[in-house]
Amino acid sequence: MKQIKIAPSVLSADFSKMGEEVKCVTDCGADVIHLDVMDGVFVKNITFGPKLIKDVRKFSNAIFDAHLMIVEPWKYIEKFAESGADIITVHKEACGDRLKDTLKAIKSLGVKCGAVINPDTPVSSVADVIEECDMLLLMSVFPGFGGQKFIESVLPKLEEASRLIEKTGKEIDLEIDGGINKENIVAVKNAGANVIVAGNTVFKETDRAKIIKELREM
Ligand code: DX5
Ligand code: ZN
């Protein structure tokens, strides 16, 4: 069994005190800090870049997972690697035929890498790059905003992704991102996800240690 890792998404944090927010969820038991980078082009929202990640890095020793929702991500991976991100994930929809090269470029910078697919992109589209990946991320909402409703049709995709990972015989994490809450977390775990992103579900709570523990143990 792969280790379950809970990954609060800072998209739902108070951006005016990002360092404290990241420290808080780390102290409350988060394994991973999920950092949503948006450029206003790949998605209809704008968040932050490598400078913020670099500045909050000193508030936490958790794994920093930079989810790049940007076009031409290869132009910026060096900056994100330098920022202190432990893993950088890039979208199939943003990279197209350059996905494999981009994943290799991330690794060459000494950082882990992962491929991401949107809800309407098939798992088969990343079959040729799975061997390069430390993690595969399946979106269970269309990226851009926190607090959206979980798209149920991702469940069979998770099972398919799980089988694809198993076939490699490698330790590749399977991450799920979007609309995760106490009602659907058991289903995504049963379908094979082991890195669980939760933005709204964690940050809306005042007792974040309790919710992180619940999400881990359910
Ligand atoms: C969506 C982001 C997600 C999002 C998750 O574009 O990639 O990481 O912030 O937030 P919740 O858990 O609120 O859907
Ligand atoms: Zn994300």
PDB file of N, CA and C in Angstrom, residues 94-198:
ATOM      1  N   ALA A  94      -0.889  21.604 -21.766  1.00  0.00           N
ATOM      2  CA  ALA A  94      -0.024  22.766 -21.988  1.00  0.00           C
ATOM      3  C   ALA A  94       1.242  22.373 -22.755  1.00  0.00           C
ATOM      4  N   CYS A  95       1.653  21.122 -22.609  1.00  0.00           N
ATOM      5  CA  CYS A  95       2.940  20.688 -23.185  1.00  0.00           C
ATOM      6  C   CYS A  95       2.796  19.986 -24.520  1.00  0.00           C
ATOM      7  N   GLY A  96       1.673  19.311 -24.722  1.00  0.00           N
ATOM      8  CA  GLY A  96       1.503  18.559 -25.973  1.00  0.00           C
ATOM      9  C   GLY A  96       2.644  17.583 -26.181  1.00  0.00           C
ATOM     10  N   ASP A  97       3.257  17.647 -27.357  1.00  0.00           N
ATOM     11  CA  ASP A  97       4.346  16.731 -27.708  1.00  0.00           C
ATOM     12  C   ASP A  97       5.622  16.993 -26.912  1.00  0.00           C
ATOM     13  N   ARG A  98       5.688  18.102 -26.227  1.00  0.00           N
ATOM     14  CA  ARG A  98       6.905  18.417 -25.457  1.00  0.00           C
ATOM     15  C   ARG A  98       6.838  17.911 -24.024  1.00  0.00           C
ATOM     16  N   LEU A  99       5.797  17.129 -23.689  1.00  0.00           N
ATOM     17  CA  LEU A  99       5.641  16.690 -22.296  1.00  0.00           C
ATOM     18  C   LEU A  99       6.848  15.884 -21.805  1.00  0.00           C
ATOM     19  N   LYS A 100       7.249  14.878 -22.588  1.00  0.00           N
ATOM     20  CA  LYS A 100       8.354  14.017 -22.130  1.00  0.00           C
ATOM     21  C   LYS A 100       9.629  14.830 -21.923  1.00  0.00           C
ATOM     22  N   ASP A 101       9.953  15.694 -22.874  1.00  0.00           N
ATOM     23  CA  ASP A 101      11.163  16.524 -22.758  1.00  0.00           C
ATOM     24  C   ASP A 101      11.088  17.449 -21.554  1.00  0.00           C
ATOM     25  N   THR A 102       9.897  17.964 -21.283  1.00  0.00           N
ATOM     26  CA  THR A 102       9.738  18.879 -20.142  1.00  0.00           C
ATOM     27  C   THR A 102       9.939  18.128 -18.827  1.00  0.00           C
ATOM     28  N   LEU A 103       9.390  16.908 -18.751  1.00  0.00           N
ATOM     29  CA  LEU A 103       9.568  16.093 -17.541  1.00  0.00           C
ATOM     30  C   LEU A 103      11.054  15.783 -17.330  1.00  0.00           C
ATOM     31  N   LYS A 104      11.733  15.440 -18.418  1.00  0.00           N
ATOM     32  CA  LYS A 104      13.172  15.137 -18.325  1.00  0.00           C
ATOM     33  C   LYS A 104      13.949  16.376 -17.886  1.00  0.00           C
ATOM     34  N   ALA A 105      13.551  17.526 -18.394  1.00  0.00           N
ATOM     35  CA  ALA A 105      14.241  18.777 -18.044  1.00  0.00           C
ATOM     36  C   ALA A 105      14.057  19.084 -16.553  1.00  0.00           C
ATOM     37  N   ILE A 106      12.878  18.818 -16.027  1.00  0.00           N
ATOM     38  CA  ILE A 106      12.626  19.046 -14.596  1.00  0.00           C
ATOM     39  C   ILE A 106      13.551  18.147 -13.773  1.00  0.00           C
ATOM     40  N   LYS A 107      13.601  16.870 -14.161  1.00  0.00           N
ATOM     41  CA  LYS A 107      14.463  15.914 -13.437  1.00  0.00           C
ATOM     42  C   LYS A 107      15.927  16.309 -13.479  1.00  0.00           C
ATOM     43  N   SER A 108      16.336  16.834 -14.624  1.00  0.00           N
ATOM     44  CA  SER A 108      17.754  17.210 -14.771  1.00  0.00           C
ATOM     45  C   SER A 108      18.115  18.356 -13.833  1.00  0.00           C
ATOM     46  N   LEU A 109      17.099  19.048 -13.313  1.00  0.00           N
ATOM     47  CA  LEU A 109      17.341  20.135 -12.358  1.00  0.00           C
ATOM     48  C   LEU A 109      17.369  19.610 -10.915  1.00  0.00           C
ATOM     49  N   GLY A 110      17.251  18.299 -10.769  1.00  0.00           N
ATOM     50  CA  GLY A 110      17.326  17.689  -9.442  1.00  0.00           C
ATOM     51  C   GLY A 110      16.019  17.729  -8.675  1.00  0.00           C
ATOM     52  N   VAL A 111      14.925  17.883  -9.409  1.00  0.00           N
ATOM     53  CA  VAL A 111      13.602  18.004  -8.790  1.00  0.00           C
ATOM     54  C   VAL A 111      12.732  16.867  -9.322  1.00  0.00           C
ATOM     55  N   LYS A 112      11.783  16.393  -8.509  1.00  0.00           N
ATOM     56  CA  LYS A 112      10.867  15.361  -8.991  1.00  0.00           C
ATOM     57  C   LYS A 112       9.876  15.981  -9.981  1.00  0.00           C
ATOM     58  N   CYS A 113       9.273  15.106 -10.806  1.00  0.00           N
ATOM     59  CA  CYS A 113       8.380  15.647 -11.828  1.00  0.00           C
ATOM     60  C   CYS A 113       7.105  14.823 -11.934  1.00  0.00           C
ATOM     61  N   GLY A 114       6.080  15.474 -12.467  1.00  0.00           N
ATOM     62  CA  GLY A 114       4.815  14.769 -12.679  1.00  0.00           C
ATOM     63  C   GLY A 114       4.048  15.348 -13.840  1.00  0.00           C
ATOM     64  N   ALA A 115       3.208  14.486 -14.446  1.00  0.00           N
ATOM     65  CA  ALA A 115       2.314  14.912 -15.513  1.00  0.00           C
ATOM     66  C   ALA A 115       0.916  15.090 -14.942  1.00  0.00           C
ATOM     67  N   VAL A 116       0.178  16.046 -15.482  1.00  0.00           N
ATOM     68  CA  VAL A 116      -1.200  16.331 -15.047  1.00  0.00           C
ATOM     69  C   VAL A 116      -2.133  16.236 -16.246  1.00  0.00           C
ATOM     70  N   ILE A 117      -3.320  15.661 -16.008  1.00  0.00           N
ATOM     71  CA  ILE A 117      -4.339  15.680 -17.065  1.00  0.00           C
ATOM     72  C   ILE A 117      -5.664  16.209 -16.533  1.00  0.00           C
ATOM     73  N   ASN A 118      -6.331  16.986 -17.384  1.00  0.00           N
ATOM     74  CA  ASN A 118      -7.647  17.538 -17.072  1.00  0.00           C
ATOM     75  C   ASN A 118      -8.713  16.441 -17.095  1.00  0.00           C
ATOM     76  N   PRO A 119      -9.905  16.741 -16.570  1.00  0.00           N
ATOM     77  CA  PRO A 119     -10.959  15.712 -16.526  1.00  0.00           C
ATOM     78  C   PRO A 119     -11.323  15.135 -17.890  1.00  0.00           C
ATOM     79  N   ASP A 120     -11.177  15.911 -18.957  1.00  0.00           N
ATOM     80  CA  ASP A 120     -11.563  15.394 -20.277  1.00  0.00           C
ATOM     81  C   ASP A 120     -10.373  14.906 -21.109  1.00  0.00           C
ATOM     82  N   THR A 121      -9.226  14.748 -20.486  1.00  0.00           N
ATOM     83  CA  THR A 121      -8.052  14.207 -21.197  1.00  0.00           C
ATOM     84  C   THR A 121      -7.862  12.759 -20.754  1.00  0.00           C
ATOM     85  N   PRO A 122      -7.753  11.831 -21.720  1.00  0.00           N
ATOM     86  CA  PRO A 122      -7.672  10.412 -21.336  1.00  0.00           C
ATOM     87  C   PRO A 122      -6.327  10.034 -20.697  1.00  0.00           C
ATOM     88  N   VAL A 123      -6.376   9.029 -19.868  1.00  0.00           N
ATOM     89  CA  VAL A 123      -5.165   8.493 -19.218  1.00  0.00           C
ATOM     90  C   VAL A 123      -4.182   8.000 -20.284  1.00  0.00           C
ATOM     91  N   SER A 124      -4.722   7.468 -21.385  1.00  0.00           N
ATOM     92  CA  SER A 124      -3.850   6.934 -22.449  1.00  0.00           C
ATOM     93  C   SER A 124      -2.909   8.010 -23.012  1.00  0.00           C
ATOM     94  N   SER A 125      -3.279   9.277 -22.855  1.00  0.00           N
ATOM     95  CA  SER A 125      -2.445  10.358 -23.420  1.00  0.00           C
ATOM     96  C   SER A 125      -1.130  10.545 -22.662  1.00  0.00           C
ATOM     97  N   VAL A 126      -1.031   9.949 -21.473  1.00  0.00           N
ATOM     98  CA  VAL A 126       0.230  10.060 -20.718  1.00  0.00           C
ATOM     99  C   VAL A 126       0.930   8.700 -20.562  1.00  0.00           C
ATOM    100  N   ALA A 127       0.382   7.678 -21.239  1.00  0.00           N
ATOM    101  CA  ALA A 127       0.976   6.337 -21.133  1.00  0.00           C
ATOM    102  C   ALA A 127       2.443   6.335 -21.569  1.00  0.00           C
ATOM    103  N   ASP A 128       2.764   7.139 -22.575  1.00  0.00           N
ATOM    104  CA  ASP A 128       4.141   7.149 -23.105  1.00  0.00           C
ATOM    105  C   ASP A 128       5.125   7.932 -22.232  1.00  0.00           C
ATOM    106  N   VAL A 129       4.624   8.603 -21.205  1.00  0.00           N
ATOM    107  CA  VAL A 129       5.550   9.357 -20.331  1.00  0.00           C
ATOM    108  C   VAL A 129       5.548   8.845 -18.889  1.00  0.00           C
ATOM    109  N   ILE A 130       4.736   7.811 -18.626  1.00  0.00           N
ATOM    110  CA  ILE A 130       4.562   7.386 -17.231  1.00  0.00           C
ATOM    111  C   ILE A 130       5.901   6.979 -16.584  1.00  0.00           C
ATOM    112  N   GLU A 131       6.772   6.388 -17.371  1.00  0.00           N
ATOM    113  CA  GLU A 131       8.073   5.950 -16.833  1.00  0.00           C
ATOM    114  C   GLU A 131       8.935   7.133 -16.371  1.00  0.00           C
ATOM    115  N   GLU A 132       8.679   8.307 -16.918  1.00  0.00           N
ATOM    116  CA  GLU A 132       9.448   9.504 -16.528  1.00  0.00           C
ATOM    117  C   GLU A 132       8.928  10.129 -15.234  1.00  0.00           C
ATOM    118  N   CYS A 133       7.689   9.768 -14.865  1.00  0.00           N
ATOM    119  CA  CYS A 133       6.977  10.492 -13.803  1.00  0.00           C
ATOM    120  C   CYS A 133       7.269   9.947 -12.411  1.00  0.00           C
ATOM    121  N   ASP A 134       7.434  10.856 -11.451  1.00  0.00           N
ATOM    122  CA  ASP A 134       7.440  10.478 -10.037  1.00  0.00           C
ATOM    123  C   ASP A 134       6.010  10.490  -9.511  1.00  0.00           C
ATOM    124  N   MET A 135       5.165  11.213 -10.229  1.00  0.00           N
ATOM    125  CA  MET A 135       3.768  11.323  -9.811  1.00  0.00           C
ATOM    126  C   MET A 135       2.907  11.575 -11.045  1.00  0.00           C
ATOM    127  N   LEU A 136       1.676  11.053 -10.992  1.00  0.00           N
ATOM    128  CA  LEU A 136       0.690  11.370 -12.023  1.00  0.00           C
ATOM    129  C   LEU A 136      -0.459  12.068 -11.307  1.00  0.00           C
ATOM    130  N   LEU A 137      -0.880  13.210 -11.840  1.00  0.00           N
ATOM    131  CA  LEU A 137      -1.949  14.001 -11.207  1.00  0.00           C
ATOM    132  C   LEU A 137      -3.171  14.018 -12.104  1.00  0.00           C
ATOM    133  N   LEU A 138      -4.283  13.539 -11.554  1.00  0.00           N
ATOM    134  CA  LEU A 138      -5.555  13.590 -12.267  1.00  0.00           C
ATOM    135  C   LEU A 138      -6.406  14.704 -11.685  1.00  0.00           C
ATOM    136  N   MET A 139      -6.856  15.617 -12.555  1.00  0.00           N
ATOM    137  CA  MET A 139      -7.736  16.693 -12.106  1.00  0.00           C
ATOM    138  C   MET A 139      -9.168  16.157 -12.007  1.00  0.00           C
ATOM    139  N   SER A 140      -9.819  16.472 -10.884  1.00  0.00           N
ATOM    140  CA  SER A 140     -11.220  16.084 -10.715  1.00  0.00           C
ATOM    141  C   SER A 140     -12.131  17.312 -10.742  1.00  0.00           C
ATOM    142  N   VAL A 141     -11.566  18.434 -11.203  1.00  0.00           N
ATOM    143  CA  VAL A 141     -12.338  19.636 -11.593  1.00  0.00           C
ATOM    144  C   VAL A 141     -11.556  20.224 -12.768  1.00  0.00           C
ATOM    145  N   PHE A 142     -12.186  21.118 -13.534  1.00  0.00           N
ATOM    146  CA  PHE A 142     -11.413  21.856 -14.539  1.00  0.00           C
ATOM    147  C   PHE A 142     -10.629  22.923 -13.790  1.00  0.00           C
ATOM    148  N   PRO A 143      -9.314  22.970 -14.014  1.00  0.00           N
ATOM    149  CA  PRO A 143      -8.467  23.822 -13.178  1.00  0.00           C
ATOM    150  C   PRO A 143      -8.789  25.315 -13.326  1.00  0.00           C
ATOM    151  N   GLY A 144      -8.503  26.044 -12.275  1.00  0.00           N
ATOM    152  CA  GLY A 144      -8.704  27.496 -12.284  1.00  0.00           C
ATOM    153  C   GLY A 144      -9.138  28.041 -10.940  1.00  0.00           C
ATOM    154  N   PHE A 145     -10.018  27.287 -10.280  1.00  0.00           N
ATOM    155  CA  PHE A 145     -10.569  27.818  -9.035  1.00  0.00           C
ATOM    156  C   PHE A 145     -10.724  26.720  -7.980  1.00  0.00           C
ATOM    157  N   GLY A 146     -10.614  27.135  -6.725  1.00  0.00           N
ATOM    158  CA  GLY A 146     -10.871  26.217  -5.624  1.00  0.00           C
ATOM    159  C   GLY A 146     -12.373  26.141  -5.375  1.00  0.00           C
ATOM    160  N   GLY A 147     -12.763  25.176  -4.559  1.00  0.00           N
ATOM    161  CA  GLY A 147     -14.154  25.086  -4.118  1.00  0.00           C
ATOM    162  C   GLY A 147     -15.138  24.599  -5.167  1.00  0.00           C
ATOM    163  N   GLN A 148     -14.652  23.959  -6.248  1.00  0.00           N
ATOM    164  CA  GLN A 148     -15.571  23.435  -7.264  1.00  0.00           C
ATOM    165  C   GLN A 148     -16.040  22.030  -6.896  1.00  0.00           C
ATOM    166  N   LYS A 149     -17.065  21.562  -7.629  1.00  0.00           N
ATOM    167  CA  LYS A 149     -17.650  20.259  -7.355  1.00  0.00           C
ATOM    168  C   LYS A 149     -16.823  19.147  -8.017  1.00  0.00           C
ATOM    169  N   PHE A 150     -16.562  18.109  -7.267  1.00  0.00           N
ATOM    170  CA  PHE A 150     -15.849  16.909  -7.724  1.00  0.00           C
ATOM    171  C   PHE A 150     -16.562  16.267  -8.917  1.00  0.00           C
ATOM    172  N   ILE A 151     -15.831  15.956  -9.961  1.00  0.00           N
ATOM    173  CA  ILE A 151     -16.392  15.300 -11.154  1.00  0.00           C
ATOM    174  C   ILE A 151     -16.219  13.784 -11.007  1.00  0.00           C
ATOM    175  N   GLU A 152     -17.366  13.108 -10.803  1.00  0.00           N
ATOM    176  CA  GLU A 152     -17.373  11.660 -10.493  1.00  0.00           C
ATOM    177  C   GLU A 152     -16.704  10.796 -11.562  1.00  0.00           C
ATOM    178  N   SER A 153     -16.781  11.240 -12.817  1.00  0.00           N
ATOM    179  CA  SER A 153     -16.265  10.390 -13.906  1.00  0.00           C
ATOM    180  C   SER A 153     -14.746  10.218 -13.859  1.00  0.00           C
ATOM    181  N   VAL A 154     -14.084  10.907 -12.907  1.00  0.00           N
ATOM    182  CA  VAL A 154     -12.636  10.706 -12.765  1.00  0.00           C
ATOM    183  C   VAL A 154     -12.332   9.370 -12.047  1.00  0.00           C
ATOM    184  N   LEU A 155     -13.326   8.798 -11.377  1.00  0.00           N
ATOM    185  CA  LEU A 155     -13.053   7.574 -10.593  1.00  0.00           C
ATOM    186  C   LEU A 155     -12.553   6.410 -11.465  1.00  0.00           C
ATOM    187  N   PRO A 156     -13.251   6.092 -12.573  1.00  0.00           N
ATOM    188  CA  PRO A 156     -12.693   5.029 -13.440  1.00  0.00           C
ATOM    189  C   PRO A 156     -11.336   5.413 -14.042  1.00  0.00           C
ATOM    190  N   LYS A 157     -11.113   6.719 -14.251  1.00  0.00           N
ATOM    191  CA  LYS A 157      -9.797   7.147 -14.762  1.00  0.00           C
ATOM    192  C   LYS A 157      -8.702   6.879 -13.732  1.00  0.00           C
ATOM    193  N   LEU A 158      -9.038   7.086 -12.442  1.00  0.00           N
ATOM    194  CA  LEU A 158      -8.062   6.802 -11.382  1.00  0.00           C
ATOM    195  C   LEU A 158      -7.700   5.322 -11.386  1.00  0.00           C
ATOM    196  N   GLU A 159      -8.720   4.479 -11.561  1.00  0.00           N
ATOM    197  CA  GLU A 159      -8.456   3.030 -11.585  1.00  0.00           C
ATOM    198  C   GLU A 159      -7.553   2.666 -12.760  1.00  0.00           C
ATOM    199  N   GLU A 160      -7.826   3.286 -13.907  1.00  0.00           N
ATOM    200  CA  GLU A 160      -7.010   3.036 -15.098  1.00  0.00           C
ATOM    201  C   GLU A 160      -5.572   3.527 -14.870  1.00  0.00           C
ATOM    202  N   ALA A 161      -5.441   4.700 -14.253  1.00  0.00           N
ATOM    203  CA  ALA A 161      -4.109   5.266 -13.980  1.00  0.00           C
ATOM    204  C   ALA A 161      -3.349   4.379 -13.002  1.00  0.00           C
ATOM    205  N   SER A 162      -4.077   3.850 -12.034  1.00  0.00           N
ATOM    206  CA  SER A 162      -3.493   2.929 -11.054  1.00  0.00           C
ATOM    207  C   SER A 162      -2.901   1.702 -11.721  1.00  0.00           C
ATOM    208  N   ARG A 163      -3.646   1.162 -12.661  1.00  0.00           N
ATOM    209  CA  ARG A 163      -3.183  -0.030 -13.397  1.00  0.00           C
ATOM    210  C   ARG A 163      -1.964   0.317 -14.246  1.00  0.00           C
ATOM    211  N   LEU A 164      -1.999   1.488 -14.872  1.00  0.00           N
ATOM    212  CA  LEU A 164      -0.868   1.936 -15.693  1.00  0.00           C
ATOM    213  C   LEU A 164       0.399   2.045 -14.839  1.00  0.00           C
ATOM    214  N   ILE A 165       0.236   2.607 -13.628  1.00  0.00           N
ATOM    215  CA  ILE A 165       1.372   2.764 -12.707  1.00  0.00           C
ATOM    216  C   ILE A 165       1.876   1.394 -12.261  1.00  0.00           C
ATOM    217  N   GLU A 166       0.922   0.520 -11.909  1.00  0.00           N
ATOM    218  CA  GLU A 166       1.303  -0.818 -11.434  1.00  0.00           C
ATOM    219  C   GLU A 166       2.164  -1.556 -12.453  1.00  0.00           C
ATOM    220  N   LYS A 167       1.790  -1.411 -13.709  1.00  0.00           N
ATOM    221  CA  LYS A 167       2.513  -2.094 -14.801  1.00  0.00           C
ATOM    222  C   LYS A 167       3.980  -1.683 -14.872  1.00  0.00           C
ATOM    223  N   THR A 168       4.287  -0.459 -14.462  1.00  0.00           N
ATOM    224  CA  THR A 168       5.682   0.015 -14.534  1.00  0.00           C
ATOM    225  C   THR A 168       6.542  -0.644 -13.459  1.00  0.00           C
ATOM    226  N   GLY A 169       5.889  -1.093 -12.369  1.00  0.00           N
ATOM    227  CA  GLY A 169       6.624  -1.669 -11.245  1.00  0.00           C
ATOM    228  C   GLY A 169       7.376  -0.617 -10.444  1.00  0.00           C
ATOM    229  N   LYS A 170       7.122   0.649 -10.728  1.00  0.00           N
ATOM    230  CA  LYS A 170       7.826   1.733 -10.039  1.00  0.00           C
ATOM    231  C   LYS A 170       6.955   2.369  -8.969  1.00  0.00           C
ATOM    232  N   GLU A 171       7.634   3.087  -8.057  1.00  0.00           N
ATOM    233  CA  GLU A 171       6.941   3.803  -6.981  1.00  0.00           C
ATOM    234  C   GLU A 171       6.478   5.165  -7.513  1.00  0.00           C
ATOM    235  N   ILE A 172       5.363   5.193  -8.184  1.00  0.00           N
ATOM    236  CA  ILE A 172       4.868   6.460  -8.742  1.00  0.00           C
ATOM    237  C   ILE A 172       3.601   6.853  -7.983  1.00  0.00           C
ATOM    238  N   ASP A 173       3.609   8.075  -7.428  1.00  0.00           N
ATOM    239  CA  ASP A 173       2.431   8.534  -6.696  1.00  0.00           C
ATOM    240  C   ASP A 173       1.293   8.851  -7.664  1.00  0.00           C
ATOM    241  N   LEU A 174       0.066   8.676  -7.158  1.00  0.00           N
ATOM    242  CA  LEU A 174      -1.126   9.044  -7.932  1.00  0.00           C
ATOM    243  C   LEU A 174      -1.887  10.109  -7.134  1.00  0.00           C
ATOM    244  N   GLU A 175      -1.908  11.306  -7.692  1.00  0.00           N
ATOM    245  CA  GLU A 175      -2.496  12.450  -6.983  1.00  0.00           C
ATOM    246  C   GLU A 175      -3.845  12.805  -7.597  1.00  0.00           C
ATOM    247  N   ILE A 176      -4.752  13.220  -6.728  1.00  0.00           N
ATOM    248  CA  ILE A 176      -6.071  13.671  -7.185  1.00  0.00           C
ATOM    249  C   ILE A 176      -6.290  15.096  -6.675  1.00  0.00           C
ATOM    250  N   ASP A 177      -6.868  15.940  -7.528  1.00  0.00           N
ATOM    251  CA  ASP A 177      -6.954  17.368  -7.220  1.00  0.00           C
ATOM    252  C   ASP A 177      -8.267  17.959  -7.712  1.00  0.00           C
ATOM    253  N   GLY A 178      -9.068  18.424  -6.754  1.00  0.00           N
ATOM    254  CA  GLY A 178     -10.272  19.164  -7.098  1.00  0.00           C
ATOM    255  C   GLY A 178     -11.526  18.622  -6.441  1.00  0.00           C
ATOM    256  N   GLY A 179     -12.090  19.413  -5.540  1.00  0.00           N
ATOM    257  CA  GLY A 179     -13.377  19.073  -4.946  1.00  0.00           C
ATOM    258  C   GLY A 179     -13.356  17.919  -3.959  1.00  0.00           C
ATOM    259  N   ILE A 180     -12.174  17.612  -3.412  1.00  0.00           N
ATOM    260  CA  ILE A 180     -12.106  16.475  -2.467  1.00  0.00           C
ATOM    261  C   ILE A 180     -12.641  16.901  -1.099  1.00  0.00           C
ATOM    262  N   ASN A 181     -13.492  16.043  -0.534  1.00  0.00           N
ATOM    263  CA  ASN A 181     -14.068  16.311   0.792  1.00  0.00           C
ATOM    264  C   ASN A 181     -14.311  14.985   1.525  1.00  0.00           C
ATOM    265  N   LYS A 182     -14.926  15.071   2.680  1.00  0.00           N
ATOM    266  CA  LYS A 182     -15.125  13.852   3.488  1.00  0.00           C
ATOM    267  C   LYS A 182     -16.089  12.872   2.811  1.00  0.00           C
ATOM    268  N   GLU A 183     -16.918  13.391   1.905  1.00  0.00           N
ATOM    269  CA  GLU A 183     -17.905  12.519   1.235  1.00  0.00           C
ATOM    270  C   GLU A 183     -17.265  11.666   0.126  1.00  0.00           C
ATOM    271  N   ASN A 184     -16.224  12.182  -0.523  1.00  0.00           N
ATOM    272  CA  ASN A 184     -15.694  11.425  -1.671  1.00  0.00           C
ATOM    273  C   ASN A 184     -14.276  10.865  -1.462  1.00  0.00           C
ATOM    274  N   ILE A 185     -13.661  11.167  -0.325  1.00  0.00           N
ATOM    275  CA  ILE A 185     -12.251  10.771  -0.166  1.00  0.00           C
ATOM    276  C   ILE A 185     -12.056   9.249  -0.138  1.00  0.00           C
ATOM    277  N   VAL A 186     -13.015   8.536   0.430  1.00  0.00           N
ATOM    278  CA  VAL A 186     -12.873   7.075   0.484  1.00  0.00           C
ATOM    279  C   VAL A 186     -12.894   6.503  -0.941  1.00  0.00           C
ATOM    280  N   ALA A 187     -13.777   7.060  -1.770  1.00  0.00           N
ATOM    281  CA  ALA A 187     -13.881   6.571  -3.150  1.00  0.00           C
ATOM    282  C   ALA A 187     -12.588   6.820  -3.924  1.00  0.00           C
ATOM    283  N   VAL A 188     -11.973   7.999  -3.741  1.00  0.00           N
ATOM    284  CA  VAL A 188     -10.734   8.259  -4.514  1.00  0.00           C
ATOM    285  C   VAL A 188      -9.577   7.401  -4.000  1.00  0.00           C
ATOM    286  N   LYS A 189      -9.549   7.168  -2.693  1.00  0.00           N
ATOM    287  CA  LYS A 189      -8.506   6.275  -2.160  1.00  0.00           C
ATOM    288  C   LYS A 189      -8.714   4.849  -2.691  1.00  0.00           C
ATOM    289  N   ASN A 190      -9.962   4.384  -2.675  1.00  0.00           N
ATOM    290  CA  ASN A 190     -10.246   3.028  -3.167  1.00  0.00           C
ATOM    291  C   ASN A 190      -9.898   2.883  -4.643  1.00  0.00           C
ATOM    292  N   ALA A 191     -10.003   3.994  -5.374  1.00  0.00           N
ATOM    293  CA  ALA A 191      -9.690   3.945  -6.814  1.00  0.00           C
ATOM    294  C   ALA A 191      -8.184   4.050  -7.055  1.00  0.00           C
ATOM    295  N   GLY A 192      -7.406   4.267  -5.984  1.00  0.00           N
ATOM    296  CA  GLY A 192      -5.949   4.202  -6.126  1.00  0.00           C
ATOM    297  C   GLY A 192      -5.183   5.480  -5.836  1.00  0.00           C
ATOM    298  N   ALA A 193      -5.886   6.587  -5.580  1.00  0.00           N
ATOM    299  CA  ALA A 193      -5.168   7.833  -5.305  1.00  0.00           C
ATOM    300  C   ALA A 193      -4.485   7.750  -3.945  1.00  0.00           C
ATOM    301  N   ASN A 194      -3.231   8.242  -3.854  1.00  0.00           N
ATOM    302  CA  ASN A 194      -2.559   8.260  -2.546  1.00  0.00           C
ATOM    303  C   ASN A 194      -2.077   9.654  -2.138  1.00  0.00           C
ATOM    304  N   VAL A 195      -2.048  10.595  -3.075  1.00  0.00           N
ATOM    305  CA  VAL A 195      -1.745  11.984  -2.708  1.00  0.00           C
ATOM    306  C   VAL A 195      -3.032  12.782  -2.923  1.00  0.00           C
ATOM    307  N   ILE A 196      -3.564  13.284  -1.822  1.00  0.00           N
ATOM    308  CA  ILE A 196      -4.909  13.851  -1.860  1.00  0.00           C
ATOM    309  C   ILE A 196      -4.839  15.359  -1.642  1.00  0.00           C
ATOM    310  N   VAL A 197      -5.153  16.107  -2.697  1.00  0.00           N
ATOM    311  CA  VAL A 197      -5.179  17.567  -2.581  1.00  0.00           C
ATOM    312  C   VAL A 197      -6.529  17.981  -1.997  1.00  0.00           C
ATOM    313  N   ALA A 198      -6.488  18.920  -1.062  1.00  0.00           N
ATOM    314  CA  ALA A 198      -7.743  19.446  -0.511  1.00  0.00           C
ATOM    315  C   ALA A 198      -7.514  20.910  -0.156  1.00  0.00           C
TER     316      ALA A 198
END
